[in-house]
PDB file of C-alpha atoms and ligand atoms in Angstrom:
ATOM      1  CA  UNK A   1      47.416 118.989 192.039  1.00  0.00           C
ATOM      2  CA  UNK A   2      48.571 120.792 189.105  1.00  0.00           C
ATOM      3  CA  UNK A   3      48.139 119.600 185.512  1.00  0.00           C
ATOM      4  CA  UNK A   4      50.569 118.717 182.943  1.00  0.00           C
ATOM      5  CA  UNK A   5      50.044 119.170 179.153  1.00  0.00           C
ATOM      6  CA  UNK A   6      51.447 117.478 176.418  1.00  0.00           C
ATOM      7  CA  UNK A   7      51.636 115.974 172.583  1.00  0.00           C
ATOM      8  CA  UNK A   8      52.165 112.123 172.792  1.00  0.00           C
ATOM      9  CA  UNK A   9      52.571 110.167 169.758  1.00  0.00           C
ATOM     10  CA  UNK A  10      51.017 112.803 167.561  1.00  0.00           C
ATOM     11  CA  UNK A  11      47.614 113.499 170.116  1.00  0.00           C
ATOM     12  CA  UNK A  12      46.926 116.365 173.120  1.00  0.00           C
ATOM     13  CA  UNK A  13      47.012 115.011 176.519  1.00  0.00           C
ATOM     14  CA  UNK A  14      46.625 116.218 179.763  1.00  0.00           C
ATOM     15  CA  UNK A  15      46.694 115.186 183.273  1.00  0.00           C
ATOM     16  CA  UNK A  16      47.030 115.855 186.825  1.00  0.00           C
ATOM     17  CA  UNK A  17      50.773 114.940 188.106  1.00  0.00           C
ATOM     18  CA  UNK A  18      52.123 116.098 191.426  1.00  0.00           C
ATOM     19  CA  UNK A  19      55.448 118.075 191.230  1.00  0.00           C
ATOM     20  CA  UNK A  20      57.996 114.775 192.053  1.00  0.00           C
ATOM     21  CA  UNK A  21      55.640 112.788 189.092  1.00  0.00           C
ATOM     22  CA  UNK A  22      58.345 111.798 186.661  1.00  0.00           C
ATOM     23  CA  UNK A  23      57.970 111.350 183.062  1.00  0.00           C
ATOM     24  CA  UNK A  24      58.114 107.956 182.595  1.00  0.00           C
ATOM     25  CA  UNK A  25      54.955 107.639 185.768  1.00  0.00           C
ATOM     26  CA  UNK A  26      52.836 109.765 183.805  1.00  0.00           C
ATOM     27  CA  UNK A  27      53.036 108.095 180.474  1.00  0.00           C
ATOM     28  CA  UNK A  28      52.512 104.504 182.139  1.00  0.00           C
ATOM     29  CA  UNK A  29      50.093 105.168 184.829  1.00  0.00           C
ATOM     30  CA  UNK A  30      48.848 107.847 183.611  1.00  0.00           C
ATOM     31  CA  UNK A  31      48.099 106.875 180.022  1.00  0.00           C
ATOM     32  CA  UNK A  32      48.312 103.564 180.059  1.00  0.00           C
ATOM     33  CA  UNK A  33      51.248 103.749 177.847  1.00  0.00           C
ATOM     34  CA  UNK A  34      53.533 100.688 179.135  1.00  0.00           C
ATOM     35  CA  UNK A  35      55.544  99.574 176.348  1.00  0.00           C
ATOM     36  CA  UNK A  36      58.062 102.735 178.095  1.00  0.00           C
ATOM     37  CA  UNK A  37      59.729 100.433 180.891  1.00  0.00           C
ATOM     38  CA  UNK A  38      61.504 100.958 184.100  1.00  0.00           C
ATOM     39  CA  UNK A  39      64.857  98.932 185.071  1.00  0.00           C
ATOM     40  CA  UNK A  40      66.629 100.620 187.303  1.00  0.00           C
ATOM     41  CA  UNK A  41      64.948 104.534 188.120  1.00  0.00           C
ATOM     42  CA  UNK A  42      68.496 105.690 188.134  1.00  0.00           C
ATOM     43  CA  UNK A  43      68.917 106.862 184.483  1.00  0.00           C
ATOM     44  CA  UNK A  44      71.858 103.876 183.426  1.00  0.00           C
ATOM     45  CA  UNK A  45      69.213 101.242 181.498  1.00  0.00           C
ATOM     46  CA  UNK A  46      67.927 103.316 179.301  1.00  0.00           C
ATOM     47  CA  UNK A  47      64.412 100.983 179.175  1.00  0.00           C
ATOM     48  CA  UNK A  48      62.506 104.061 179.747  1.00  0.00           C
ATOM     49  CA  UNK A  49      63.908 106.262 176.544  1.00  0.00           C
ATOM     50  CA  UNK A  50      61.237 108.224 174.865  1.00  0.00           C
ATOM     51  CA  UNK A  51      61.835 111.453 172.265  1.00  0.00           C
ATOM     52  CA  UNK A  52      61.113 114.829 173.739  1.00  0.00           C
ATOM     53  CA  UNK A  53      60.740 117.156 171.403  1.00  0.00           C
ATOM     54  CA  UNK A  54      62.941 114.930 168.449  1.00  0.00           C
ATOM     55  CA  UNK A  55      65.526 113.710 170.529  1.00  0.00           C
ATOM     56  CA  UNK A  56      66.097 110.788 172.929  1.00  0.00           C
ATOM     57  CA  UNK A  57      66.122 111.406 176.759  1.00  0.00           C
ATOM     58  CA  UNK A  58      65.499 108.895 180.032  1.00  0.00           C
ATOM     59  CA  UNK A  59      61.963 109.217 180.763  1.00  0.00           C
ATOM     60  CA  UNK A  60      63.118 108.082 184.400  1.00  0.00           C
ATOM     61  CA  UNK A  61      65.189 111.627 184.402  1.00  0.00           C
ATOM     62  CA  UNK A  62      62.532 113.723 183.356  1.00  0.00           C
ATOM     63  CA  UNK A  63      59.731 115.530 185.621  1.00  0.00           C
ATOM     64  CA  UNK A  64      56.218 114.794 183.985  1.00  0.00           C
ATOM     65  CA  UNK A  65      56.343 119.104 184.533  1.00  0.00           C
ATOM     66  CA  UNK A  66      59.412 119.997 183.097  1.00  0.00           C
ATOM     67  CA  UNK A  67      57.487 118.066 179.970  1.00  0.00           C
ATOM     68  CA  UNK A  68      54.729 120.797 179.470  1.00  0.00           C
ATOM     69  CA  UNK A  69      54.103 121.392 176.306  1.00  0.00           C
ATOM     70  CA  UNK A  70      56.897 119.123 174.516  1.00  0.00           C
ATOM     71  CA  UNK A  71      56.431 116.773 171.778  1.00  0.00           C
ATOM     72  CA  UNK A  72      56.850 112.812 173.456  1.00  0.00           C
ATOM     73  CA  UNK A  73      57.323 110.225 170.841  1.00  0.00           C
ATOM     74  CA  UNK A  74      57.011 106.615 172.905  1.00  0.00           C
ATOM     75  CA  UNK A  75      57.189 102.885 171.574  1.00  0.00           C
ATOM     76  CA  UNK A  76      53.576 103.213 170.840  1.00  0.00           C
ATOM     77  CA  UNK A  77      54.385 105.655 168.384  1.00  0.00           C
ATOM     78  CA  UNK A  78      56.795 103.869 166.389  1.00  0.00           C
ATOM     79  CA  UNK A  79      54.824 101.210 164.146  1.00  0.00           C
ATOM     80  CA  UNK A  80      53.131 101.771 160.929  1.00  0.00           C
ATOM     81  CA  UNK A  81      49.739 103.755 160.865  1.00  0.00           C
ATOM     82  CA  UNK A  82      48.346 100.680 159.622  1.00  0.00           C
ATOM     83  CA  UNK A  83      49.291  98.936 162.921  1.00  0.00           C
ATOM     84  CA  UNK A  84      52.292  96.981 161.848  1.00  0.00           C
ATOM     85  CA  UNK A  85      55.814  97.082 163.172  1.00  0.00           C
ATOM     86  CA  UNK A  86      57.716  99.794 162.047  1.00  0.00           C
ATOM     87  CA  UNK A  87      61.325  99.961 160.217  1.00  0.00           C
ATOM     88  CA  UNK A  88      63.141  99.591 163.474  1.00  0.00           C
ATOM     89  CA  UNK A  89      61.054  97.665 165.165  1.00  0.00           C
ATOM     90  CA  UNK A  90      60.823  95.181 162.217  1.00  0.00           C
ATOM     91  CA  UNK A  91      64.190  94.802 162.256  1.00  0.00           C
ATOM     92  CA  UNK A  92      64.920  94.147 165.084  1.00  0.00           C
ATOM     93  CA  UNK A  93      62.258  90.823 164.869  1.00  0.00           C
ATOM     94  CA  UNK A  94      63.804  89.925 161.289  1.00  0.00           C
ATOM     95  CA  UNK A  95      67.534  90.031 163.047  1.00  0.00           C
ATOM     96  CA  UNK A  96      66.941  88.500 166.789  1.00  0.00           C
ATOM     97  CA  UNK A  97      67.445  91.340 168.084  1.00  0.00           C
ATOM     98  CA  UNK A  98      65.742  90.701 171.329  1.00  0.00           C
ATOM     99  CA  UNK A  99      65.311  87.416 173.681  1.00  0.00           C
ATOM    100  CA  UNK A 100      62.927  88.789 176.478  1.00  0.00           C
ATOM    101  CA  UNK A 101      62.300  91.950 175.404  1.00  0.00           C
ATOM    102  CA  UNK A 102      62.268  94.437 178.188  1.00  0.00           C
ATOM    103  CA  UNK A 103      65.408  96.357 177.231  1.00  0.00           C
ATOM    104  CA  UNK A 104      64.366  96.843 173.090  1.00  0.00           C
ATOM    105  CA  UNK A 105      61.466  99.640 173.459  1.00  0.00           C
ATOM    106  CA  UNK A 106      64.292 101.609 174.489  1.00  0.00           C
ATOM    107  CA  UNK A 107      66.297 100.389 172.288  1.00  0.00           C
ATOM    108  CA  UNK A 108      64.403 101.086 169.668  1.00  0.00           C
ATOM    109  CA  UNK A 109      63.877 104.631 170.577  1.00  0.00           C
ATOM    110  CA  UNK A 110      67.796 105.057 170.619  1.00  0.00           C
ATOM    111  CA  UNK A 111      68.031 103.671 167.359  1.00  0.00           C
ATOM    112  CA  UNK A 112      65.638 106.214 165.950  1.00  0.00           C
ATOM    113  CA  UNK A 113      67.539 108.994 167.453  1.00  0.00           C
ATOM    114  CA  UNK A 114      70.873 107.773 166.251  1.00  0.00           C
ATOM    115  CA  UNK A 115      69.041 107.111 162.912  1.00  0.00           C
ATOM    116  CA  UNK A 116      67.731 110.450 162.341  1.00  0.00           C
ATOM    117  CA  UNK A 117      70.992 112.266 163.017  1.00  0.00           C
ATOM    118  CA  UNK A 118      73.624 109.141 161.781  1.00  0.00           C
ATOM    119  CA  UNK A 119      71.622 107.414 158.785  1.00  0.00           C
ATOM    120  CA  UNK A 120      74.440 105.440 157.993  1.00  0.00           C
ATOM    121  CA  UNK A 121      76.277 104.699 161.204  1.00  0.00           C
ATOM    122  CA  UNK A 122      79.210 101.627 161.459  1.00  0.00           C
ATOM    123  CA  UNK A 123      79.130  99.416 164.069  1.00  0.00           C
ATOM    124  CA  UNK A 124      81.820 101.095 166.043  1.00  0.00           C
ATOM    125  CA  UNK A 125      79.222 104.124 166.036  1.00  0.00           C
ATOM    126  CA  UNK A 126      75.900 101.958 167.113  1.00  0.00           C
ATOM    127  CA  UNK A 127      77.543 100.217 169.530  1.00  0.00           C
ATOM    128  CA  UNK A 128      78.914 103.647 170.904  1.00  0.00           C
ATOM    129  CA  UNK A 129      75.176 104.979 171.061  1.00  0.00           C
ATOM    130  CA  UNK A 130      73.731 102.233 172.999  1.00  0.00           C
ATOM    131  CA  UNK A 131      76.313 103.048 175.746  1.00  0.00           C
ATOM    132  CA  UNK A 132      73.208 104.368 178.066  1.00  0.00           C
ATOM    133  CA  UNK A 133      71.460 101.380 177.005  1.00  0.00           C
ATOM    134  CA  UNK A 134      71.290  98.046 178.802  1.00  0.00           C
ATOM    135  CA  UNK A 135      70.761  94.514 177.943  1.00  0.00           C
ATOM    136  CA  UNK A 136      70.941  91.134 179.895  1.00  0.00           C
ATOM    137  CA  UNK A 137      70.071  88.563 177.061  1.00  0.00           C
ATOM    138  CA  UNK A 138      71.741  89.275 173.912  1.00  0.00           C
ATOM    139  CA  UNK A 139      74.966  90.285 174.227  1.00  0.00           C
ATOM    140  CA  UNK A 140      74.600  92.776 172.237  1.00  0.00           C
ATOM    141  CA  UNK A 141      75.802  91.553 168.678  1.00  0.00           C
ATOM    142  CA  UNK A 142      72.056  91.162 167.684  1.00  0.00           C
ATOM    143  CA  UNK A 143      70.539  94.234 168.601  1.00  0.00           C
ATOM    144  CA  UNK A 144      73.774  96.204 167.090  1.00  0.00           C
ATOM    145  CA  UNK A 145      73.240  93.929 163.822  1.00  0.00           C
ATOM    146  CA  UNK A 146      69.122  95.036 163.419  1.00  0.00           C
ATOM    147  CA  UNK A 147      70.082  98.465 163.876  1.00  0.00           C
ATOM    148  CA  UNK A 148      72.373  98.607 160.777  1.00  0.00           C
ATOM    149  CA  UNK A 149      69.588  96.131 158.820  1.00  0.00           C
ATOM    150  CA  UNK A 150      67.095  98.838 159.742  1.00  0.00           C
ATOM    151  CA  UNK A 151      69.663 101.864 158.730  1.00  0.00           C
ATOM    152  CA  UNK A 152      70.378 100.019 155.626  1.00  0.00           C
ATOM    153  CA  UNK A 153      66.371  99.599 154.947  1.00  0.00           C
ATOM    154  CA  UNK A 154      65.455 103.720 155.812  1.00  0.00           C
ATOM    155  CA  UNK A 155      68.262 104.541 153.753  1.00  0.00           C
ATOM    156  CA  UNK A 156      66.333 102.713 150.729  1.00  0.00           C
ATOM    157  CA  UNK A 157      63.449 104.316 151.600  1.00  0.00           C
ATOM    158  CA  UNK A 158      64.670 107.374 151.366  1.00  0.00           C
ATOM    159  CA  UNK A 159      66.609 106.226 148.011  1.00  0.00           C
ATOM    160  CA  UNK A 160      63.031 104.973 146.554  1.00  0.00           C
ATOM    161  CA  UNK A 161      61.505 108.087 147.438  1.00  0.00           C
ATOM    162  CA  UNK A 162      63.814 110.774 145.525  1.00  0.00           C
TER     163      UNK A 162
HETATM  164 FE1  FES B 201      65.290 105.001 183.173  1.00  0.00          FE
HETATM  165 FE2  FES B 201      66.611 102.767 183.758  1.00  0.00          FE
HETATM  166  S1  FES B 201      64.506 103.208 184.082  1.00  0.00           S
HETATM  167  S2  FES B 201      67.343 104.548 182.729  1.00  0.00           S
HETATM  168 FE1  FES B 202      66.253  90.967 177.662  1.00  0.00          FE
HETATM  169 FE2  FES B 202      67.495  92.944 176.420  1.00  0.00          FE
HETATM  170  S1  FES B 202      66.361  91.341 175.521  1.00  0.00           S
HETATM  171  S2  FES B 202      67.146  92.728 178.515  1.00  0.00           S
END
């Protein structure tokens, strides 16, 4: 079988994969990485998104081998060194923005794309992101809501450190 290598959440990995191994297979069964979901294998719930290389793509769309060498960024990789939930993820607990929680790892991954390229997005503009995104519980208005509380709290950050 041939071998894949990659960075995930800041450390080297390798493993075998077989050619059809998709992106999203190799980071859960092969590294135990689960917090990246599957709902639907057809790239439209976007439960799976992960960074690749900055930027958010469908881990359910990717080839584990078309991932050589890229930079993967999952859920895992988003809270604080120290362990705790990170800006996004925080708000999204401070603001509801999740009843069962499969759809928000994604979610949150979005957000940090959208975030890194819009700091200071309206509604109009988050809910326009999370098009690729799907939710069953919350209608929406939460999640939308925690990403502009966590927009509003980077942009602080960024504020407090100038
Ligand atoms: Fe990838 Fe649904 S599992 S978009
Ligand atoms: Fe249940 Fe979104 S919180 S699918």
């Amino acid at each position: 079988m041939p071998s894949v290598s990659m960075v995930v959440n800041g450390k080297a990995v390798s493993g075998e994969v077989e050619g059809r191994t998709l992106l999203v297979e190799f980071l859960r069964e092969g590294l135990g990485l689960t917090g990246t979901h599957v709902g639907c294998d057809t790239s439209q719930c976007g439960a799976c998104v992960v960074h690749m290389n900055g930027a958010s793509v469908k881990a359910c769309s990717v080839l584990a081998m078309a991932a050589e060498g890229a930079e993967i960024r999952t859920i895992e990789g988003m809270a604080n060194p120290d362990g705790s939930l990170g800006v996004i993820q925080q708000a999204f607990q401070d603001n509801h923005g999740l009843q069962c929680g499969f759809c928000t790892p994604g979610m949150v991954m979005s957000a940090a794309d959208l975030l890194q390229t819009n700091p200071n997005p309206t509604e109009h503009e988050v809910r326009d992101w999370l098009e690729g995104n799907i939710c069953r519980c919350t209608g929406y208005h939460n999640i939308v809501k925690s990403i502009l509380a966590a927009a509003a709290t980077l942009r602080g950050e960024k504020i407090a450190a100038e």
